[in-house]
Every structure is written in C-alpha cells, then in structure tokens.
Coordinates of C-alpha atoms and ligand atoms in Angstrom, one line a residue:
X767 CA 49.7 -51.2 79.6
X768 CA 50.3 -50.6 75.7
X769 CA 47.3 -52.2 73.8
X770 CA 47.9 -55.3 71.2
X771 CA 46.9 -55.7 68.1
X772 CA 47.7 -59.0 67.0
X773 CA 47.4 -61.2 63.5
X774 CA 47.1 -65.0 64.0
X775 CA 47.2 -67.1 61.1
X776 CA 47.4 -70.6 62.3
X777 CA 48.1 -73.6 60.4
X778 CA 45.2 -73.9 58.3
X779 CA 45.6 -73.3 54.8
X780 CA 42.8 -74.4 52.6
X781 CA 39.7 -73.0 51.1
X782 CA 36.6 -73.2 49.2
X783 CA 36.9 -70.9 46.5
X784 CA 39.8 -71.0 43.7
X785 CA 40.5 -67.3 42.9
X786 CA 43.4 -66.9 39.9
X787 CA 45.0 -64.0 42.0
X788 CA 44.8 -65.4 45.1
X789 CA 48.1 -64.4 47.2
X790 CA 48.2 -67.8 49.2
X791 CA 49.3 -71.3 48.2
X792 CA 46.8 -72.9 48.8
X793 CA 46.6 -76.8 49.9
X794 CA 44.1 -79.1 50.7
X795 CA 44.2 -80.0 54.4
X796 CA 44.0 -83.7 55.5
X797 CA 41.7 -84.5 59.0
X798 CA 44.6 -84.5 61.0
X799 CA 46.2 -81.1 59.7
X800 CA 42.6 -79.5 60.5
X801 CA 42.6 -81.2 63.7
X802 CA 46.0 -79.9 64.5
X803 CA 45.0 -75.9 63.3
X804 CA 41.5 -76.5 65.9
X805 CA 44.5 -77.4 69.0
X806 CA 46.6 -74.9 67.9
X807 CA 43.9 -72.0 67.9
X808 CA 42.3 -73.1 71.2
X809 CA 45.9 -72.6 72.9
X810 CA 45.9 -69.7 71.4
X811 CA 42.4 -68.5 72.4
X812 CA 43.2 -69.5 76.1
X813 CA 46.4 -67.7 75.8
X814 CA 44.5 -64.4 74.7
X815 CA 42.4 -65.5 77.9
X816 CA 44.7 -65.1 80.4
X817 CA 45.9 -61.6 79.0
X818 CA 45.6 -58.7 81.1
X819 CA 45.9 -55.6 78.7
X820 CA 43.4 -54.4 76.1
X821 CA 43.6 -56.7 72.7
X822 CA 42.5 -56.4 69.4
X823 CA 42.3 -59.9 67.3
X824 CA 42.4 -60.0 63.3
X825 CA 42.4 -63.5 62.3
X826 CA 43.9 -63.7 58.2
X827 CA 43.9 -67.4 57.8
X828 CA 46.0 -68.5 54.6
X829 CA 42.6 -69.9 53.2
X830 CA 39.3 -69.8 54.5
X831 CA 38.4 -70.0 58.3
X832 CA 35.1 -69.5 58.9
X833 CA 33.7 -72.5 57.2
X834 CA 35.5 -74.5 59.9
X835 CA 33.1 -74.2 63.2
X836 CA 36.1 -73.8 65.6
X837 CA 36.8 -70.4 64.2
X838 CA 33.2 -69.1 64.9
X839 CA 33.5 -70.5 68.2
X840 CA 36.7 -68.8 69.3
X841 CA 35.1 -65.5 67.3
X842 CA 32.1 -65.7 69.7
X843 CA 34.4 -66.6 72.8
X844 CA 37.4 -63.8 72.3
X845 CA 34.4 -61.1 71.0
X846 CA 33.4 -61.7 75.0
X847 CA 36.1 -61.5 76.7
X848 CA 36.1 -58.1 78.8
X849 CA 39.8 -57.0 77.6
X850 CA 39.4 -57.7 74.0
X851 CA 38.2 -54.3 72.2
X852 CA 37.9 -55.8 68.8
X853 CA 37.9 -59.1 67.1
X854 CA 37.7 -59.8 63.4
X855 CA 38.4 -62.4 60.5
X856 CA 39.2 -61.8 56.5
X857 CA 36.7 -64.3 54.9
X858 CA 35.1 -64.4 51.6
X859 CA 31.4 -65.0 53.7
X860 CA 30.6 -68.0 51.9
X861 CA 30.2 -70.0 54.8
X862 CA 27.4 -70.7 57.4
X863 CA 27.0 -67.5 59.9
X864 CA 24.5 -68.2 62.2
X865 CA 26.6 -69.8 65.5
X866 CA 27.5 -65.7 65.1
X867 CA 24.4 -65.1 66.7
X868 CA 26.2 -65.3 69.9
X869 CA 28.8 -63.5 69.7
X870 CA 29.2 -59.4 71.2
X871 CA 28.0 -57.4 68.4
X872 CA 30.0 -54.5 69.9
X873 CA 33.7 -56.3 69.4
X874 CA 32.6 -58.6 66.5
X875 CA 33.5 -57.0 62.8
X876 CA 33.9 -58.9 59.8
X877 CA 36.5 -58.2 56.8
X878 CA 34.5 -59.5 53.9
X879 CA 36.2 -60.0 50.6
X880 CA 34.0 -60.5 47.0
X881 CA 35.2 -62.5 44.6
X882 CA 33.3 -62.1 41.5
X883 CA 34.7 -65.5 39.8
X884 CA 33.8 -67.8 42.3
X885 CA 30.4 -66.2 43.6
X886 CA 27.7 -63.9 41.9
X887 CA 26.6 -60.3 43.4
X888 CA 23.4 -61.9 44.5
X889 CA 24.7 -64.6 46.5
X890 CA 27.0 -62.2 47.8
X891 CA 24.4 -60.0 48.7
X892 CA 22.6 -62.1 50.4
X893 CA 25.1 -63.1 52.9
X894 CA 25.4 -59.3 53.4
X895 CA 22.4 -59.3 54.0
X896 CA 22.2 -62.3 56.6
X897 CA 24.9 -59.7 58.7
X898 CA 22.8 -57.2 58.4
X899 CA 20.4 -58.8 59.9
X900 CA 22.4 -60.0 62.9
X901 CA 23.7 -56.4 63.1
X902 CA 27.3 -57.7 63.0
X903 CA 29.4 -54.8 61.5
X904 CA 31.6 -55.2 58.3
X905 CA 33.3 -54.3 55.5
X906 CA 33.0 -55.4 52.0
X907 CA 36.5 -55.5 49.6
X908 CA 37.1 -56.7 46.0
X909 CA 40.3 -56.7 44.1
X910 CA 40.2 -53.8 41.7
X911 CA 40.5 -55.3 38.7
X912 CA 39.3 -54.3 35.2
X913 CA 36.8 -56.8 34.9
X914 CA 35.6 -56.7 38.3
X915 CA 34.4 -52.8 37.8
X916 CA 30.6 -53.4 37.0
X917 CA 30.2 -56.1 40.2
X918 CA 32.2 -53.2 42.5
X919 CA 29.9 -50.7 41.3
X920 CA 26.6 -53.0 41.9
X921 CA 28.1 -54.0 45.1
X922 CA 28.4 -50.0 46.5
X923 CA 25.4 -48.8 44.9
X924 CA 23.5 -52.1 46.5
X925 CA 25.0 -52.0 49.8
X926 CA 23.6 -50.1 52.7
X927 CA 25.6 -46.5 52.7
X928 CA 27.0 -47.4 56.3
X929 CA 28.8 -50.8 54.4
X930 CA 32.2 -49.5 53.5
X931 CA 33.4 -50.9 50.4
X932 CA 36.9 -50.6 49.8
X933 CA 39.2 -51.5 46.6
X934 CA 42.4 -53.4 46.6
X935 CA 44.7 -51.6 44.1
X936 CA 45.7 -54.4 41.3
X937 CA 49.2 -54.0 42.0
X938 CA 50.9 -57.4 40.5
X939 CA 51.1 -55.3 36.8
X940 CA 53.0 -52.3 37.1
X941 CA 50.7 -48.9 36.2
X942 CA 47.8 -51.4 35.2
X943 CA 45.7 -48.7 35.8
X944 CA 44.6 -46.1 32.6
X945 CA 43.5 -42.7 33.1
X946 CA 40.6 -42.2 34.6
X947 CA 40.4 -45.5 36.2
X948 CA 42.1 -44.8 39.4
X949 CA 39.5 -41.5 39.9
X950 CA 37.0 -43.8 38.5
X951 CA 37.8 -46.3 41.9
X952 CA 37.8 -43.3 44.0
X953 CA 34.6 -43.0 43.7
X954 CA 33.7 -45.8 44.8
X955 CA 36.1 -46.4 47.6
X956 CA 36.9 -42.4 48.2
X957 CA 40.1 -44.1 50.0
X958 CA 41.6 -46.4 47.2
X959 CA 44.4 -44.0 46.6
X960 CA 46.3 -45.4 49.9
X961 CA 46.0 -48.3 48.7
X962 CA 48.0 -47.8 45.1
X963 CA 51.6 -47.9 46.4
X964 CA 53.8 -49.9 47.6
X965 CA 55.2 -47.7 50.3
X966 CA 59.6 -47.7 50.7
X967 CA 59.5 -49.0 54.3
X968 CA 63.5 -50.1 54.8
X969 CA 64.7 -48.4 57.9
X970 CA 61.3 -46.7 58.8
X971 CA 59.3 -46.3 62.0
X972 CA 56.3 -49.1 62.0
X973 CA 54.2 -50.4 65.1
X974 CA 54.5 -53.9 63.8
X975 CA 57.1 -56.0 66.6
X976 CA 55.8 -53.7 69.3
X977 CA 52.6 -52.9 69.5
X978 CA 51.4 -55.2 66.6
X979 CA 52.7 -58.6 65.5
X980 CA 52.0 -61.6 64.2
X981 CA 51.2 -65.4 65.4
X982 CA 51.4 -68.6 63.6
X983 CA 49.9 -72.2 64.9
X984 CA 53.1 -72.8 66.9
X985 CA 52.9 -69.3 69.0
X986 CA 56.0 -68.4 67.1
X987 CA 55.9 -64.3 66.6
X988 CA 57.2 -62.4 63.4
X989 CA 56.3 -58.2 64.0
X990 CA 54.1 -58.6 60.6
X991 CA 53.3 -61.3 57.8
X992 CA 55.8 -59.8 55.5
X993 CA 58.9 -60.1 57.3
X994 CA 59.6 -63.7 57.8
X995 CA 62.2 -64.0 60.6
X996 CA 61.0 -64.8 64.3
X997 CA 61.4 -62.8 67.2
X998 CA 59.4 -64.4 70.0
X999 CA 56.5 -67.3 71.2
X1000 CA 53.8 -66.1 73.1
X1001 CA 54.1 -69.5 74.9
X1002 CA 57.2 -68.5 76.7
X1003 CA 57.4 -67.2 79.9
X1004 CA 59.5 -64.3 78.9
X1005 CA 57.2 -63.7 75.9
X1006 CA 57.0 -59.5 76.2
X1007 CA 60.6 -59.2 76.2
X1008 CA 60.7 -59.3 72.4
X1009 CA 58.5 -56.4 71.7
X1010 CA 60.0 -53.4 71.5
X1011 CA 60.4 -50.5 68.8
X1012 CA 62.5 -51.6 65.6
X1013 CA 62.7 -50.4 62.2
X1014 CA 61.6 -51.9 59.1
X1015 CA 63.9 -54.5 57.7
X1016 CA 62.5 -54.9 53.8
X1017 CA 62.0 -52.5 50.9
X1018 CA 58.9 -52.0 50.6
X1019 CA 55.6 -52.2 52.5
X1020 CA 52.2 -52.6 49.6
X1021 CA 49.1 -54.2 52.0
X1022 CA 47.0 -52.6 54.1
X1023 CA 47.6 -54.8 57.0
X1024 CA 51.0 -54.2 56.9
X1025 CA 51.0 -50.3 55.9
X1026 CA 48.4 -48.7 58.5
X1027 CA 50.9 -49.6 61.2
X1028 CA 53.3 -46.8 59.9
X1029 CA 53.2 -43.9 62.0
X1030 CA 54.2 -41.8 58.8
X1031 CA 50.9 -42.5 56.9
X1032 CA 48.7 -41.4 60.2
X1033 CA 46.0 -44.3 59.0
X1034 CA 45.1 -44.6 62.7
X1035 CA 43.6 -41.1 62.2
X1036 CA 41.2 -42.3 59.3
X1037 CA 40.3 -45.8 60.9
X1038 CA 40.4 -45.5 64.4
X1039 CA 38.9 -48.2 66.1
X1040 CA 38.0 -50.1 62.7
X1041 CA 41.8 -50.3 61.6
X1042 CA 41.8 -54.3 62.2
X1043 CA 38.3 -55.0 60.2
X1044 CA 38.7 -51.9 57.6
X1045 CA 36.1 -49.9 58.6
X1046 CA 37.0 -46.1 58.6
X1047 CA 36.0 -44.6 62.1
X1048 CA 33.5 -42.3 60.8
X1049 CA 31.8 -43.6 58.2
X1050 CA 29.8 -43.1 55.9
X1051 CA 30.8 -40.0 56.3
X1052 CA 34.1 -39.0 53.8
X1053 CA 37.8 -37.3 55.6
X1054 CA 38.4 -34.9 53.3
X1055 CA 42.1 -35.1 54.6
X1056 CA 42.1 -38.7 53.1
X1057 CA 40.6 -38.5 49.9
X1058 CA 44.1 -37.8 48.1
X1059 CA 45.9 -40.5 49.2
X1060 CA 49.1 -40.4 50.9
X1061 CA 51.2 -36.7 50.2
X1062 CA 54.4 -38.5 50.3
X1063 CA 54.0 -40.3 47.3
X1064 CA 53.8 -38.0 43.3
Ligands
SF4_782 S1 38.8 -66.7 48.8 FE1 40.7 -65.8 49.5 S2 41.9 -67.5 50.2 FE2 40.2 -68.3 49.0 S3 41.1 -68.6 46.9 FE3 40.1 -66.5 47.0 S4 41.7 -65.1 47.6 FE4 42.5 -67.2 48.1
SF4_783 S1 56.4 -51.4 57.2 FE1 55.2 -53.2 56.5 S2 56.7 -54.7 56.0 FE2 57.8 -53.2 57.3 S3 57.6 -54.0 59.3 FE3 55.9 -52.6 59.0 S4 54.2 -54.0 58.4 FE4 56.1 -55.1 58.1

C-alpha cells in the first residue's frame, strides 16, 4: 500500500504570540471551540489508529497547538503507533515540553519556528535546548527578514551543527531582497534558494490529492492547504476513492509544504525521511546538487 503523508489542521485557531507577518487570522478561541478542536483531533487520532498503511502526520495548526495538552498527547500516542513512520507539529516552542518525554524519539520531530518579536534568542535557546536534552529531533526556521538577520545568524552559529536552520524567503514584497542578501541567507541556510520562488504550478504533476492531502476538524479533505475545494472525508466509508493523481488547479505554488510534493523539484531527494519536519536527510552534511536552488527557475 502507497504511504500517506497527511496535514491536519483542526479547528483550533489561536495563539500566544502576535507576529505582524503572521499568515493566519488569528482568533481567540472560547472553552467550547477548544473543547470542540480536543473531540475533533481525538477522532482523528483514532481514525489514524485503525489505518493499516505506513503514515506520516505533520500537524500545522492555524495558531499554536502545543500549548494545549491534547496535542502533546495525541503527539506521544500517533509517534507510537507501529505504522506511523513520522509525526510532527509547526510550533513556535514556547510552550511546556515535558509530557514529550514519552513520546518515540525515533517518529517524533519538531518544526520549530523563531520569532524574534515576540521571544528573545535566549529564551529561544533554551527551549532548544530543553529538546536537546530529551533528544527529540528538530528543526529551527525564522522568516528571512531584514531585521531578523543578526538573531538568524546567532541562532545557527549557537545551535548544535546537527540543528538545521532553515530561512523562509520574505516573499510578501516583490525582489525585497538586495544584492548580496540572498547569498548572504545561503550561508546560513545553504538551501534558502528553494525557498525564493513562487513556483507556476497550474496544470502540473503534484503528490498532493494522492499521496498527500490535507484534514480539517470535520475530516473533510482538500489535496493541500492552498487549494480550497473538498474532495473527500476520511470518515466515510468510501474515503480512498478520492485520492488519485490530479493536476494542480492554481497558478502558483510559494510554501514549502505545498512545493516539496512536486515531483518536478525532486525535494524528496534532499529531505528524505525529514520532508514533513524540515530536516534534510543527511544533515549536517551539505547536497551540493541543492545548493543552487531549483534549475528551472533564472
Ligand atoms: S507564532 Fe505562528 S501562528 Fe502564532 S502569531 Fe506567530 S506566525 Fe502566527
Ligand atoms: S503544487 Fe502546491 S498548490 Fe498545487 S496542488 Fe500541489 S501543493 Fe497544492
């Protein structure tokens, strides 16, 4: 049977921090709303349960998760599970880590994001350092921009070699980046160039509906976050019957959880088994063949 790789992003949509860039609209969730996103992610926990192929989980909540203790629990519970080869969550690690303790260091790996406005280096470094620690794998991200150079540089010359730290191109201002600034970035993240583009995707091959897709709260699948229509619910019987091969429906295709499921850009060469948590499969140690950034874009 085909592996999965699925994204759930349930209902929750709230979050500690208050980052001027942030992509999500964020909310303040009542008692009830948070008691409907726990429901909602147990179903789909049990769900993932009674699976009999290999999975891979990446939980990218529209807020942050892993302050709430249900998502460490179903972490710890889905990193067990014998058919589940990886299991990981975007968060910005300002939350307690230590019900992690339990959970199999072997599927566990954590996309960590550092947000220099709403946390210092130190703190930040600190929680690295609590993973560490626990030997939970992960990788560390920051938005690339200008002013967020010096902490990126403290962060990857402070970090143990084996952390990958990647950069997200700033990509809401057209060529915001001046000369020198994108090699400058590659230095630090020797993969940032794939990361620059927003890739034409309309009509193109892409895993996503397949082999990849996307749950909300409800069960309802889309094949990726950026295409909105539905194609399935895992909760029906005839569930698998809506995954098959189909081309990209929009214009363009500019995240990295969206783009490394293009065939075409070969990312699954470079990542491996870390695709899901953004850790490159061999690192620390640098793919020349990946260093320039995609061929098919000038
Ligand atoms: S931590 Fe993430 S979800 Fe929260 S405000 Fe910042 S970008 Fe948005
Ligand atoms: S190329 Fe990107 S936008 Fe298009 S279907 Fe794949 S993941 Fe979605």
């Amino acid at each position: 049977m085909t592996p999965w790789r699925i994204l759930y992003r349930g209902s929750l949509s709230s979050c500690n921090y208050d980052c001027s860039y942030c992509p999500f609209a964020k909310t303040t969730n009542t008692v009830e709303q948070l008691a409907k996103d726990r429901k909602e992610l147990e179903r789909f926990v049990d769900w993932v349960s009674q699976q009999k192929r290999q999975i891979g989980i990446l939980f990218t909540p529209w807020g942050e998760a892993l302050g709430h203790p249900a998502y460490r629990q179903a972490l710890v519970r889905l990193s067990s599970m014998p058919h589940i080869n990886r299991v990981s969550i975007q968060t910005n690690l300002s939350a307690t880590l230590n019900d992690l303790s339990a959970a199999n260091r072997n599927t566990l790996a954590l996309w960590s994001t550092f947000h220099p406005t709403q946390t210092s280096v130190e703190e930040f470094l600190k929680r690295c350092a609590v993973l560490e620690l626990m030997g939970i794998r992960y990788s560390v991200g920051v938005v690339g921009l200008r002013e967020h150079f010096p902490a990126i540089e403290v962060l990857r010359n402070r970090l143990p070699a084996e952390v990958y730290v990647w950069v997200n191109a700033f990509k809401t201002i057209p060529d915001y980046y001046q000369p020198g600034e994108v090699d400058y970035l590659a230095r630090i993240d020797p993969y940032f160039r794939w990361n620059l583009y927003r890739y034409p995707s309309l009509g193109g091959d892409c895993r996503t509906g397949d082999q990849v897709f996307s749950v909300d709260g409800a069960g309802e699948v889309r094949r990726c976050h950026f295409v909105p229509a539905r194609i399935g619910n895992i909760y029906d019987d005839d569930f698998e019957d809506c995954l098959r091969p189909r081309p990209c429906p929009v214009a363009t295709c500019g995240c990295h959880i969206g783009y490394v499921h293009r065939p075409l850009l070969d990312l699954g060469r470079l990542f491996g088994g870390g695709l899901l948590e953004r850790i490159p499969d061999r690192w620390p140690q640098i793919e020349p063949a990946f260093v320039n950034g995609p061929a098919l874009v000038d």
